[in-house]
Amino acid sequence: MARKKITIIGAGNVGATLSQRLAEKELGDLVLLDIVQDMPQGKALDILEAGPVYGYNTKITGANGYEETKDSDIVVITSGVSRKPGMSRDDLLQINTGIVKGVTENIAKTSPNAILIIVSNPLDAMTYVAYKISKFPRRRIIGMAGILDAARFSAFISMELGVSVENIHAFVLGGHGDTMVPSTRYTTIAGVPVEELIPQERLNEIVERTRNGGAEIVNLLKTGSAFYAPSAAVVEMVEAVLKDKRKIAPCTALCEGEYGINNLFVGVPVILGSNGVEDIFEIKLNEKESVALQKSANEVKQLCNKVDALLGL
Ligand code: LMR
């Protein structure tokens, strides 16, 4: 069976760590692309040389141009500037719109059938940029954020209760910003609603920490943003697609009426399979959750309006 081809655009912390994780899992052959001369080639070779020790046979190539990425099955876009302490993700809108636009134009030409996974920030708006520029069908444009946010929520609950992360099913909706909606009602521990195990006041603090999870890392690192958990989240998505798992996971997807949201990319539970977003998984929200999701969607909408202006749409 021919191996799948996965391209990672951007060989910074997220791109390089993602390449390492994907190589170790032998999910396909990899191309790591960056505009910096020699750097992606160096990182790719280094990861390749770890293969004999770790026992993987993944082929990985570094590249500065798009020729090597031709006919990729999956392309992960991590390119762009990351925020510094004191900045919000939205402060990156202008600069990263230009970067994601340029990358997407190239990818749409060289890998017209690829599934795109977007990681650049502000996430929901950058996913929209990739959609508008590539003109790919909605099922092939997916933003990575919900799995990361849910992982943070799970990690904090695990620390609070002293139970395995494997027992926790955290549920997060909305944009990947300060208005994201971690749902305590649908978050369960071994099937038991978390609201029965942690007092509401304490849960509110955990929800707040989850919302600020990205900023917490930025403030600690000082010169960049998180990359271990984000890259792990992308691996889960790539694996679900390549193995056609039909896995339900929170991802940024184009809603066309689902959850009462129209023509907007926002974080919702989706079914991930070989076609990308196979479907959006709709569940009932109560009044409070619906209002919170709508608020978050409105914030994403404002950013997308700014993107339209930047792209001249
Ligand atoms: C994250 O949540 O870690 C990323 O979106 C990066 C950031 O700027 O917070």
PDB file of C-alpha atoms and ligand atoms in Angstrom:
ATOM      1  CA  MET A   1       0.000   0.000   0.000  1.00  0.00           C
ATOM      2  CA  ALA A   2       1.390   3.403  -0.975  1.00  0.00           C
ATOM      3  CA  ARG A   3       2.230   5.538   1.975  1.00  0.00           C
ATOM      4  CA  LYS A   4       0.254   8.708   2.589  1.00  0.00           C
ATOM      5  CA  LYS A   5       2.008  12.008   2.126  1.00  0.00           C
ATOM      6  CA  ILE A   6       1.748  14.605   4.869  1.00  0.00           C
ATOM      7  CA  THR A   7       3.186  18.091   4.479  1.00  0.00           C
ATOM      8  CA  ILE A   8       3.873  20.326   7.438  1.00  0.00           C
ATOM      9  CA  ILE A   9       4.257  24.011   6.576  1.00  0.00           C
ATOM     10  CA  GLY A  10       6.383  25.882   9.088  1.00  0.00           C
ATOM     11  CA  ALA A  11       9.331  24.204  10.793  1.00  0.00           C
ATOM     12  CA  GLY A  12       9.139  26.174  14.008  1.00  0.00           C
ATOM     13  CA  ASN A  13       8.317  24.622  17.368  1.00  0.00           C
ATOM     14  CA  VAL A  14       4.849  23.353  16.413  1.00  0.00           C
ATOM     15  CA  GLY A  15       5.866  22.131  12.949  1.00  0.00           C
ATOM     16  CA  ALA A  16       9.038  20.409  14.091  1.00  0.00           C
ATOM     17  CA  THR A  17       7.453  18.758  17.140  1.00  0.00           C
ATOM     18  CA  LEU A  18       4.525  17.657  15.005  1.00  0.00           C
ATOM     19  CA  SER A  19       6.916  16.133  12.468  1.00  0.00           C
ATOM     20  CA  GLN A  20       8.650  14.203  15.215  1.00  0.00           C
ATOM     21  CA  ARG A  21       5.358  12.890  16.608  1.00  0.00           C
ATOM     22  CA  LEU A  22       4.059  11.915  13.149  1.00  0.00           C
ATOM     23  CA  ALA A  23       7.350  10.224  12.246  1.00  0.00           C
ATOM     24  CA  GLU A  24       7.280   8.172  15.429  1.00  0.00           C
ATOM     25  CA  LYS A  25       3.746   7.015  14.636  1.00  0.00           C
ATOM     26  CA  GLU A  26       4.611   6.144  11.014  1.00  0.00           C
ATOM     27  CA  LEU A  27       1.402   7.771   9.815  1.00  0.00           C
ATOM     28  CA  GLY A  28       2.877   8.586   6.403  1.00  0.00           C
ATOM     29  CA  ASP A  29       5.885  10.089   4.689  1.00  0.00           C
ATOM     30  CA  LEU A  30       6.535  13.678   5.620  1.00  0.00           C
ATOM     31  CA  VAL A  31       7.657  16.905   3.985  1.00  0.00           C
ATOM     32  CA  LEU A  32       8.645  19.700   6.361  1.00  0.00           C
ATOM     33  CA  LEU A  33       8.640  23.076   4.612  1.00  0.00           C
ATOM     34  CA  ASP A  34       9.904  26.438   5.769  1.00  0.00           C
ATOM     35  CA  ILE A  35      11.153  29.550   3.999  1.00  0.00           C
ATOM     36  CA  VAL A  36      14.356  29.602   6.070  1.00  0.00           C
ATOM     37  CA  GLN A  37      17.148  28.079   3.978  1.00  0.00           C
ATOM     38  CA  ASP A  38      18.531  24.713   5.181  1.00  0.00           C
ATOM     39  CA  MET A  39      16.672  24.746   8.521  1.00  0.00           C
ATOM     40  CA  PRO A  40      13.799  22.386   7.551  1.00  0.00           C
ATOM     41  CA  GLN A  41      16.331  20.137   5.800  1.00  0.00           C
ATOM     42  CA  GLY A  42      18.387  20.023   9.018  1.00  0.00           C
ATOM     43  CA  LYS A  43      15.407  19.249  11.250  1.00  0.00           C
ATOM     44  CA  ALA A  44      14.059  16.655   8.806  1.00  0.00           C
ATOM     45  CA  LEU A  45      17.416  14.891   8.622  1.00  0.00           C
ATOM     46  CA  ASP A  46      17.719  14.913  12.395  1.00  0.00           C
ATOM     47  CA  ILE A  47      14.259  13.311  12.773  1.00  0.00           C
ATOM     48  CA  LEU A  48      15.131  10.775  10.054  1.00  0.00           C
ATOM     49  CA  GLU A  49      18.315   9.839  11.896  1.00  0.00           C
ATOM     50  CA  ALA A  50      16.318   9.105  15.067  1.00  0.00           C
ATOM     51  CA  GLY A  51      14.426   6.411  13.130  1.00  0.00           C
ATOM     52  CA  PRO A  52      16.989   3.619  13.657  1.00  0.00           C
ATOM     53  CA  VAL A  53      16.940   4.217  17.424  1.00  0.00           C
ATOM     54  CA  TYR A  54      13.172   4.496  17.707  1.00  0.00           C
ATOM     55  CA  GLY A  55      12.448   1.859  15.095  1.00  0.00           C
ATOM     56  CA  TYR A  56      10.457   3.881  12.579  1.00  0.00           C
ATOM     57  CA  ASN A  57      10.849   3.930   8.802  1.00  0.00           C
ATOM     58  CA  THR A  58       9.182   7.244   8.089  1.00  0.00           C
ATOM     59  CA  LYS A  59      10.709   9.132   5.180  1.00  0.00           C
ATOM     60  CA  ILE A  60      11.016  12.827   5.961  1.00  0.00           C
ATOM     61  CA  THR A  61      12.263  15.530   3.634  1.00  0.00           C
ATOM     62  CA  GLY A  62      12.997  19.186   4.346  1.00  0.00           C
ATOM     63  CA  ALA A  63      12.030  21.739   1.712  1.00  0.00           C
ATOM     64  CA  ASN A  64      11.991  25.456   0.946  1.00  0.00           C
ATOM     65  CA  GLY A  65       9.723  25.194  -2.093  1.00  0.00           C
ATOM     66  CA  TYR A  66       6.390  23.625  -2.872  1.00  0.00           C
ATOM     67  CA  GLU A  67       7.527  21.195  -5.579  1.00  0.00           C
ATOM     68  CA  GLU A  68       8.427  18.590  -2.951  1.00  0.00           C
ATOM     69  CA  THR A  69       4.973  18.882  -1.333  1.00  0.00           C
ATOM     70  CA  LYS A  70       3.165  17.995  -4.569  1.00  0.00           C
ATOM     71  CA  ASP A  71       0.068  15.801  -4.218  1.00  0.00           C
ATOM     72  CA  SER A  72       0.053  15.660  -0.435  1.00  0.00           C
ATOM     73  CA  ASP A  73      -2.900  13.917   1.179  1.00  0.00           C
ATOM     74  CA  ILE A  74      -2.828  16.168   4.234  1.00  0.00           C
ATOM     75  CA  VAL A  75      -1.237  19.582   4.659  1.00  0.00           C
ATOM     76  CA  VAL A  76      -0.865  21.095   8.113  1.00  0.00           C
ATOM     77  CA  ILE A  77      -0.359  24.866   8.125  1.00  0.00           C
ATOM     78  CA  THR A  78       1.509  26.030  11.211  1.00  0.00           C
ATOM     79  CA  SER A  79       3.093  29.096   9.578  1.00  0.00           C
ATOM     80  CA  GLY A  80       2.856  32.525  11.051  1.00  0.00           C
ATOM     81  CA  VAL A  81       3.917  34.631  13.960  1.00  0.00           C
ATOM     82  CA  SER A  82       3.114  33.542  17.504  1.00  0.00           C
ATOM     83  CA  ARG A  83       2.076  35.965  20.204  1.00  0.00           C
ATOM     84  CA  LYS A  84       4.231  37.364  22.999  1.00  0.00           C
ATOM     85  CA  PRO A  85       3.155  38.015  26.602  1.00  0.00           C
ATOM     86  CA  GLY A  86       0.509  40.731  26.764  1.00  0.00           C
ATOM     87  CA  MET A  87      -0.776  40.060  23.246  1.00  0.00           C
ATOM     88  CA  SER A  88      -4.018  38.401  22.262  1.00  0.00           C
ATOM     89  CA  ARG A  89      -4.228  35.907  19.403  1.00  0.00           C
ATOM     90  CA  ASP A  90      -6.303  38.474  17.524  1.00  0.00           C
ATOM     91  CA  ASP A  91      -3.313  40.864  17.435  1.00  0.00           C
ATOM     92  CA  LEU A  92      -1.790  38.447  14.898  1.00  0.00           C
ATOM     93  CA  LEU A  93      -4.688  38.769  12.457  1.00  0.00           C
ATOM     94  CA  GLN A  94      -3.122  41.092   9.918  1.00  0.00           C
ATOM     95  CA  ILE A  95       0.323  39.550   9.686  1.00  0.00           C
ATOM     96  CA  ASN A  96      -0.848  35.950   9.725  1.00  0.00           C
ATOM     97  CA  THR A  97      -3.606  36.570   7.169  1.00  0.00           C
ATOM     98  CA  GLY A  98      -0.901  37.487   4.660  1.00  0.00           C
ATOM     99  CA  ILE A  99       1.224  34.470   5.548  1.00  0.00           C
ATOM    100  CA  VAL A 100      -1.614  31.918   5.512  1.00  0.00           C
ATOM    101  CA  LYS A 101      -2.914  33.386   2.251  1.00  0.00           C
ATOM    102  CA  GLY A 102       0.455  32.920   0.531  1.00  0.00           C
ATOM    103  CA  VAL A 103       0.885  29.375   1.807  1.00  0.00           C
ATOM    104  CA  THR A 104      -2.652  28.377   0.837  1.00  0.00           C
ATOM    105  CA  GLU A 105      -2.281  29.737  -2.700  1.00  0.00           C
ATOM    106  CA  ASN A 106       0.732  27.504  -3.210  1.00  0.00           C
ATOM    107  CA  ILE A 107      -0.853  24.447  -1.634  1.00  0.00           C
ATOM    108  CA  ALA A 108      -4.061  24.800  -3.624  1.00  0.00           C
ATOM    109  CA  LYS A 109      -1.966  24.621  -6.782  1.00  0.00           C
ATOM    110  CA  THR A 110       0.342  21.773  -5.814  1.00  0.00           C
ATOM    111  CA  SER A 111      -2.006  19.608  -3.707  1.00  0.00           C
ATOM    112  CA  PRO A 112      -5.508  20.341  -4.981  1.00  0.00           C
ATOM    113  CA  ASN A 113      -6.985  17.261  -3.318  1.00  0.00           C
ATOM    114  CA  ALA A 114      -5.406  17.673   0.110  1.00  0.00           C
ATOM    115  CA  ILE A 115      -7.172  18.000   3.425  1.00  0.00           C
ATOM    116  CA  LEU A 116      -5.931  21.169   5.140  1.00  0.00           C
ATOM    117  CA  ILE A 117      -5.457  21.377   8.889  1.00  0.00           C
ATOM    118  CA  ILE A 118      -4.878  24.911  10.114  1.00  0.00           C
ATOM    119  CA  VAL A 119      -2.976  25.706  13.301  1.00  0.00           C
ATOM    120  CA  SER A 120      -2.011  29.381  12.777  1.00  0.00           C
ATOM    121  CA  ASN A 121      -3.659  32.036  14.946  1.00  0.00           C
ATOM    122  CA  PRO A 122      -6.155  33.559  15.366  1.00  0.00           C
ATOM    123  CA  LEU A 123      -7.267  30.045  14.572  1.00  0.00           C
ATOM    124  CA  ASP A 124     -10.872  30.328  13.437  1.00  0.00           C
ATOM    125  CA  ALA A 125     -10.120  33.335  11.224  1.00  0.00           C
ATOM    126  CA  MET A 126      -7.042  31.695   9.706  1.00  0.00           C
ATOM    127  CA  THR A 127      -9.118  28.614   8.898  1.00  0.00           C
ATOM    128  CA  TYR A 128     -11.491  30.957   7.098  1.00  0.00           C
ATOM    129  CA  VAL A 129      -8.565  32.457   5.146  1.00  0.00           C
ATOM    130  CA  ALA A 130      -7.504  28.987   4.000  1.00  0.00           C
ATOM    131  CA  TYR A 131     -11.083  28.217   2.955  1.00  0.00           C
ATOM    132  CA  LYS A 132     -11.538  31.435   1.006  1.00  0.00           C
ATOM    133  CA  ILE A 133      -8.193  31.211  -0.768  1.00  0.00           C
ATOM    134  CA  SER A 134      -8.158  27.476  -1.540  1.00  0.00           C
ATOM    135  CA  LYS A 135     -11.853  27.272  -2.447  1.00  0.00           C
ATOM    136  CA  PHE A 136     -11.685  23.666  -1.218  1.00  0.00           C
ATOM    137  CA  PRO A 137     -14.954  22.093  -0.091  1.00  0.00           C
ATOM    138  CA  ARG A 138     -15.743  22.667   3.554  1.00  0.00           C
ATOM    139  CA  ARG A 139     -15.071  19.087   4.584  1.00  0.00           C
ATOM    140  CA  ARG A 140     -11.395  19.502   3.592  1.00  0.00           C
ATOM    141  CA  ILE A 141     -10.711  22.565   5.749  1.00  0.00           C
ATOM    142  CA  ILE A 142     -10.329  21.901   9.465  1.00  0.00           C
ATOM    143  CA  GLY A 143      -8.953  24.068  12.250  1.00  0.00           C
ATOM    144  CA  MET A 144      -7.102  22.595  15.215  1.00  0.00           C
ATOM    145  CA  ALA A 145      -8.102  24.083  18.533  1.00  0.00           C
ATOM    146  CA  GLY A 146     -10.896  22.202  20.260  1.00  0.00           C
ATOM    147  CA  ILE A 147      -8.809  19.099  20.919  1.00  0.00           C
ATOM    148  CA  LEU A 148      -6.122  21.303  22.457  1.00  0.00           C
ATOM    149  CA  ASP A 149      -8.597  23.246  24.599  1.00  0.00           C
ATOM    150  CA  ALA A 150     -10.336  20.030  25.691  1.00  0.00           C
ATOM    151  CA  ALA A 151      -6.940  18.492  26.527  1.00  0.00           C
ATOM    152  CA  ARG A 152      -6.126  21.435  28.771  1.00  0.00           C
ATOM    153  CA  PHE A 153      -9.520  21.177  30.450  1.00  0.00           C
ATOM    154  CA  SER A 154      -8.933  17.426  30.974  1.00  0.00           C
ATOM    155  CA  ALA A 155      -5.435  17.961  32.350  1.00  0.00           C
ATOM    156  CA  PHE A 156      -6.708  20.447  34.950  1.00  0.00           C
ATOM    157  CA  ILE A 157      -9.613  18.178  35.967  1.00  0.00           C
ATOM    158  CA  SER A 158      -7.230  15.238  36.247  1.00  0.00           C
ATOM    159  CA  MET A 159      -4.977  17.248  38.570  1.00  0.00           C
ATOM    160  CA  GLU A 160      -7.975  18.350  40.624  1.00  0.00           C
ATOM    161  CA  LEU A 161      -9.471  14.889  41.103  1.00  0.00           C
ATOM    162  CA  GLY A 162      -6.288  12.833  41.047  1.00  0.00           C
ATOM    163  CA  VAL A 163      -7.678  10.486  38.382  1.00  0.00           C
ATOM    164  CA  SER A 164      -6.305   9.382  35.028  1.00  0.00           C
ATOM    165  CA  VAL A 165      -6.676  11.695  32.061  1.00  0.00           C
ATOM    166  CA  GLU A 166      -7.929   8.608  30.221  1.00  0.00           C
ATOM    167  CA  ASN A 167     -11.130   8.701  32.283  1.00  0.00           C
ATOM    168  CA  ILE A 168     -11.954  12.257  31.337  1.00  0.00           C
ATOM    169  CA  HIS A 169     -14.105  13.313  28.405  1.00  0.00           C
ATOM    170  CA  ALA A 170     -13.926  17.078  28.240  1.00  0.00           C
ATOM    171  CA  PHE A 171     -16.264  19.027  26.021  1.00  0.00           C
ATOM    172  CA  VAL A 172     -15.394  22.404  24.526  1.00  0.00           C
ATOM    173  CA  LEU A 173     -17.237  24.515  21.955  1.00  0.00           C
ATOM    174  CA  GLY A 174     -16.757  27.863  20.273  1.00  0.00           C
ATOM    175  CA  GLY A 175     -13.884  29.893  18.921  1.00  0.00           C
ATOM    176  CA  HIS A 176     -10.294  29.413  20.067  1.00  0.00           C
ATOM    177  CA  GLY A 177     -10.249  32.641  22.039  1.00  0.00           C
ATOM    178  CA  ASP A 178     -11.185  34.114  25.374  1.00  0.00           C
ATOM    179  CA  THR A 179     -14.873  33.383  24.751  1.00  0.00           C
ATOM    180  CA  MET A 180     -14.448  29.636  24.143  1.00  0.00           C
ATOM    181  CA  VAL A 181     -17.128  27.550  25.821  1.00  0.00           C
ATOM    182  CA  PRO A 182     -15.867  24.652  27.944  1.00  0.00           C
ATOM    183  CA  SER A 183     -19.075  22.812  28.866  1.00  0.00           C
ATOM    184  CA  THR A 184     -19.179  21.449  32.395  1.00  0.00           C
ATOM    185  CA  ARG A 185     -22.561  19.829  31.687  1.00  0.00           C
ATOM    186  CA  TYR A 186     -21.190  17.542  28.984  1.00  0.00           C
ATOM    187  CA  THR A 187     -17.808  16.867  30.594  1.00  0.00           C
ATOM    188  CA  THR A 188     -17.665  13.475  32.254  1.00  0.00           C
ATOM    189  CA  ILE A 189     -15.320  11.419  34.422  1.00  0.00           C
ATOM    190  CA  ALA A 190     -15.750   7.693  33.750  1.00  0.00           C
ATOM    191  CA  GLY A 191     -19.261   8.576  32.581  1.00  0.00           C
ATOM    192  CA  VAL A 192     -20.089  10.690  35.649  1.00  0.00           C
ATOM    193  CA  PRO A 193     -20.854  14.394  35.012  1.00  0.00           C
ATOM    194  CA  VAL A 194     -17.983  16.501  36.341  1.00  0.00           C
ATOM    195  CA  GLU A 195     -20.563  18.792  37.984  1.00  0.00           C
ATOM    196  CA  GLU A 196     -21.282  15.979  40.439  1.00  0.00           C
ATOM    197  CA  LEU A 197     -17.625  15.656  41.415  1.00  0.00           C
ATOM    198  CA  ILE A 198     -16.260  19.206  41.582  1.00  0.00           C
ATOM    199  CA  PRO A 199     -18.125  22.105  43.265  1.00  0.00           C
ATOM    200  CA  GLN A 200     -19.378  24.700  40.768  1.00  0.00           C
ATOM    201  CA  GLU A 201     -17.232  27.500  42.157  1.00  0.00           C
ATOM    202  CA  ARG A 202     -14.061  25.465  41.712  1.00  0.00           C
ATOM    203  CA  LEU A 203     -15.218  24.298  38.283  1.00  0.00           C
ATOM    204  CA  ASN A 204     -15.609  27.919  37.234  1.00  0.00           C
ATOM    205  CA  GLU A 205     -11.959  28.512  38.142  1.00  0.00           C
ATOM    206  CA  ILE A 206     -10.904  25.484  36.094  1.00  0.00           C
ATOM    207  CA  VAL A 207     -12.967  26.718  33.136  1.00  0.00           C
ATOM    208  CA  GLU A 208     -11.281  30.113  33.404  1.00  0.00           C
ATOM    209  CA  ARG A 209      -7.848  28.517  33.504  1.00  0.00           C
ATOM    210  CA  THR A 210      -8.768  26.511  30.391  1.00  0.00           C
ATOM    211  CA  ARG A 211      -9.858  29.674  28.574  1.00  0.00           C
ATOM    212  CA  ASN A 212      -6.526  31.253  29.398  1.00  0.00           C
ATOM    213  CA  GLY A 213      -4.542  28.073  28.787  1.00  0.00           C
ATOM    214  CA  GLY A 214      -2.705  29.432  25.749  1.00  0.00           C
ATOM    215  CA  ALA A 215      -1.819  32.715  27.484  1.00  0.00           C
ATOM    216  CA  GLU A 216      -0.597  30.847  30.578  1.00  0.00           C
ATOM    217  CA  ILE A 217       2.017  29.067  28.458  1.00  0.00           C
ATOM    218  CA  VAL A 218       2.903  32.248  26.514  1.00  0.00           C
ATOM    219  CA  ASN A 219       3.527  34.065  29.793  1.00  0.00           C
ATOM    220  CA  LEU A 220       5.792  31.272  31.019  1.00  0.00           C
ATOM    221  CA  LEU A 221       7.738  30.804  27.779  1.00  0.00           C
ATOM    222  CA  LYS A 222       7.998  34.556  27.124  1.00  0.00           C
ATOM    223  CA  THR A 223       9.348  34.125  23.589  1.00  0.00           C
ATOM    224  CA  GLY A 224       6.705  31.943  21.970  1.00  0.00           C
ATOM    225  CA  SER A 225       3.619  29.851  22.495  1.00  0.00           C
ATOM    226  CA  ALA A 226       2.717  26.252  23.301  1.00  0.00           C
ATOM    227  CA  PHE A 227       3.801  23.456  20.977  1.00  0.00           C
ATOM    228  CA  TYR A 228       3.803  20.075  22.741  1.00  0.00           C
ATOM    229  CA  ALA A 229       0.042  19.945  23.342  1.00  0.00           C
ATOM    230  CA  PRO A 230      -0.878  21.657  20.044  1.00  0.00           C
ATOM    231  CA  SER A 231       1.209  19.186  18.034  1.00  0.00           C
ATOM    232  CA  ALA A 232      -0.307  16.247  19.938  1.00  0.00           C
ATOM    233  CA  ALA A 233      -3.768  17.553  19.054  1.00  0.00           C
ATOM    234  CA  VAL A 234      -2.896  17.695  15.346  1.00  0.00           C
ATOM    235  CA  VAL A 235      -1.651  14.089  15.459  1.00  0.00           C
ATOM    236  CA  GLU A 236      -5.045  12.992  16.778  1.00  0.00           C
ATOM    237  CA  MET A 237      -6.724  14.686  13.815  1.00  0.00           C
ATOM    238  CA  VAL A 238      -4.308  13.300  11.215  1.00  0.00           C
ATOM    239  CA  GLU A 239      -4.672   9.807  12.632  1.00  0.00           C
ATOM    240  CA  ALA A 240      -8.482   9.999  12.676  1.00  0.00           C
ATOM    241  CA  VAL A 241      -8.477  11.045   9.018  1.00  0.00           C
ATOM    242  CA  LEU A 242      -5.877   8.591   7.715  1.00  0.00           C
ATOM    243  CA  LYS A 243      -7.396   5.661   9.601  1.00  0.00           C
ATOM    244  CA  ASP A 244     -10.940   6.767   8.688  1.00  0.00           C
ATOM    245  CA  LYS A 245     -11.874   6.493  12.361  1.00  0.00           C
ATOM    246  CA  ARG A 246     -15.049   8.615  12.237  1.00  0.00           C
ATOM    247  CA  LYS A 247     -13.898   9.998  15.536  1.00  0.00           C
ATOM    248  CA  ILE A 248     -15.924  12.721  17.219  1.00  0.00           C
ATOM    249  CA  ALA A 249     -13.600  15.558  18.146  1.00  0.00           C
ATOM    250  CA  PRO A 250     -13.997  19.279  18.683  1.00  0.00           C
ATOM    251  CA  CYS A 251     -12.560  21.059  15.632  1.00  0.00           C
ATOM    252  CA  THR A 252     -13.077  24.309  13.803  1.00  0.00           C
ATOM    253  CA  ALA A 253     -15.382  23.635  10.880  1.00  0.00           C
ATOM    254  CA  LEU A 254     -17.632  25.621   8.605  1.00  0.00           C
ATOM    255  CA  CYS A 255     -21.106  25.679  10.096  1.00  0.00           C
ATOM    256  CA  GLU A 256     -23.927  26.026   7.618  1.00  0.00           C
ATOM    257  CA  GLY A 257     -26.883  26.184   9.928  1.00  0.00           C
ATOM    258  CA  GLU A 258     -25.606  23.716  12.520  1.00  0.00           C
ATOM    259  CA  TYR A 259     -25.922  25.024  16.066  1.00  0.00           C
ATOM    260  CA  GLY A 260     -27.826  27.978  14.586  1.00  0.00           C
ATOM    261  CA  ILE A 261     -24.585  29.309  13.064  1.00  0.00           C
ATOM    262  CA  ASN A 262     -24.401  30.217   9.400  1.00  0.00           C
ATOM    263  CA  ASN A 263     -21.378  30.462   7.122  1.00  0.00           C
ATOM    264  CA  LEU A 264     -18.853  30.695   9.904  1.00  0.00           C
ATOM    265  CA  PHE A 265     -15.886  28.613  11.033  1.00  0.00           C
ATOM    266  CA  VAL A 266     -16.179  27.885  14.713  1.00  0.00           C
ATOM    267  CA  GLY A 267     -15.319  25.059  17.109  1.00  0.00           C
ATOM    268  CA  VAL A 268     -17.956  22.309  17.127  1.00  0.00           C
ATOM    269  CA  PRO A 269     -17.875  18.529  17.577  1.00  0.00           C
ATOM    270  CA  VAL A 270     -17.195  16.983  14.175  1.00  0.00           C
ATOM    271  CA  ILE A 271     -16.892  13.435  12.876  1.00  0.00           C
ATOM    272  CA  LEU A 272     -13.377  13.039  11.452  1.00  0.00           C
ATOM    273  CA  GLY A 273     -12.853  10.450   8.750  1.00  0.00           C
ATOM    274  CA  SER A 274     -11.100   9.887   5.443  1.00  0.00           C
ATOM    275  CA  ASN A 275     -12.950  12.780   3.788  1.00  0.00           C
ATOM    276  CA  GLY A 276     -12.018  15.194   6.570  1.00  0.00           C
ATOM    277  CA  VAL A 277     -15.107  16.604   8.270  1.00  0.00           C
ATOM    278  CA  GLU A 278     -17.589  13.808   7.551  1.00  0.00           C
ATOM    279  CA  ASP A 279     -20.298  15.583   9.489  1.00  0.00           C
ATOM    280  CA  ILE A 280     -20.933  18.050  12.255  1.00  0.00           C
ATOM    281  CA  PHE A 281     -22.190  16.250  15.336  1.00  0.00           C
ATOM    282  CA  GLU A 282     -25.104  18.189  16.726  1.00  0.00           C
ATOM    283  CA  ILE A 283     -26.188  17.917  20.323  1.00  0.00           C
ATOM    284  CA  LYS A 284     -28.738  19.869  22.312  1.00  0.00           C
ATOM    285  CA  LEU A 285     -27.437  22.940  24.085  1.00  0.00           C
ATOM    286  CA  ASN A 286     -29.257  24.650  26.921  1.00  0.00           C
ATOM    287  CA  GLU A 287     -30.014  28.356  26.886  1.00  0.00           C
ATOM    288  CA  LYS A 288     -26.827  29.349  28.716  1.00  0.00           C
ATOM    289  CA  GLU A 289     -24.592  27.257  26.432  1.00  0.00           C
ATOM    290  CA  SER A 290     -26.334  28.545  23.281  1.00  0.00           C
ATOM    291  CA  VAL A 291     -25.879  32.152  24.353  1.00  0.00           C
ATOM    292  CA  ALA A 292     -22.189  31.547  25.163  1.00  0.00           C
ATOM    293  CA  LEU A 293     -21.611  29.819  21.810  1.00  0.00           C
ATOM    294  CA  GLN A 294     -23.370  32.618  19.943  1.00  0.00           C
ATOM    295  CA  LYS A 295     -21.227  35.204  21.734  1.00  0.00           C
ATOM    296  CA  SER A 296     -18.083  33.325  20.766  1.00  0.00           C
ATOM    297  CA  ALA A 297     -19.307  32.962  17.166  1.00  0.00           C
ATOM    298  CA  ASN A 298     -19.986  36.713  17.016  1.00  0.00           C
ATOM    299  CA  GLU A 299     -16.380  37.410  17.997  1.00  0.00           C
ATOM    300  CA  VAL A 300     -15.144  35.091  15.250  1.00  0.00           C
ATOM    301  CA  LYS A 301     -17.475  36.835  12.796  1.00  0.00           C
ATOM    302  CA  GLN A 302     -15.921  40.218  13.601  1.00  0.00           C
ATOM    303  CA  LEU A 303     -12.467  38.811  12.846  1.00  0.00           C
ATOM    304  CA  CYS A 304     -13.669  37.271   9.583  1.00  0.00           C
ATOM    305  CA  ASN A 305     -15.072  40.649   8.534  1.00  0.00           C
ATOM    306  CA  LYS A 306     -11.593  42.096   9.068  1.00  0.00           C
ATOM    307  CA  VAL A 307     -10.126  39.226   7.024  1.00  0.00           C
ATOM    308  CA  ASP A 308     -12.532  40.055   4.186  1.00  0.00           C
ATOM    309  CA  ALA A 309     -11.296  43.634   4.224  1.00  0.00           C
ATOM    310  CA  LEU A 310      -7.651  42.516   4.244  1.00  0.00           C
ATOM    311  CA  LEU A 311      -8.228  40.092   1.369  1.00  0.00           C
ATOM    312  CA  GLY A 312     -10.353  42.599  -0.544  1.00  0.00           C
ATOM    313  CA  LEU A 313     -13.354  40.263  -0.567  1.00  0.00           C
TER     314      LEU A 313
HETATM  315  C1  LMR B   1      -2.491  27.947  22.263  1.00  0.00           C
HETATM  316  O1  LMR B   1      -3.652  27.944  22.694  1.00  0.00           O
HETATM  317  O2  LMR B   1      -1.556  27.466  22.896  1.00  0.00           O
HETATM  318  C2  LMR B   1      -2.195  28.558  20.928  1.00  0.00           C
HETATM  319  O3  LMR B   1      -3.369  29.076  20.366  1.00  0.00           O
HETATM  320  C3  LMR B   1      -1.118  29.575  20.974  1.00  0.00           C
HETATM  321  C4  LMR B   1      -1.495  30.818  21.760  1.00  0.00           C
HETATM  322  O4  LMR B   1      -1.097  31.914  21.317  1.00  0.00           O
HETATM  323  O5  LMR B   1      -2.110  30.734  22.806  1.00  0.00           O
END
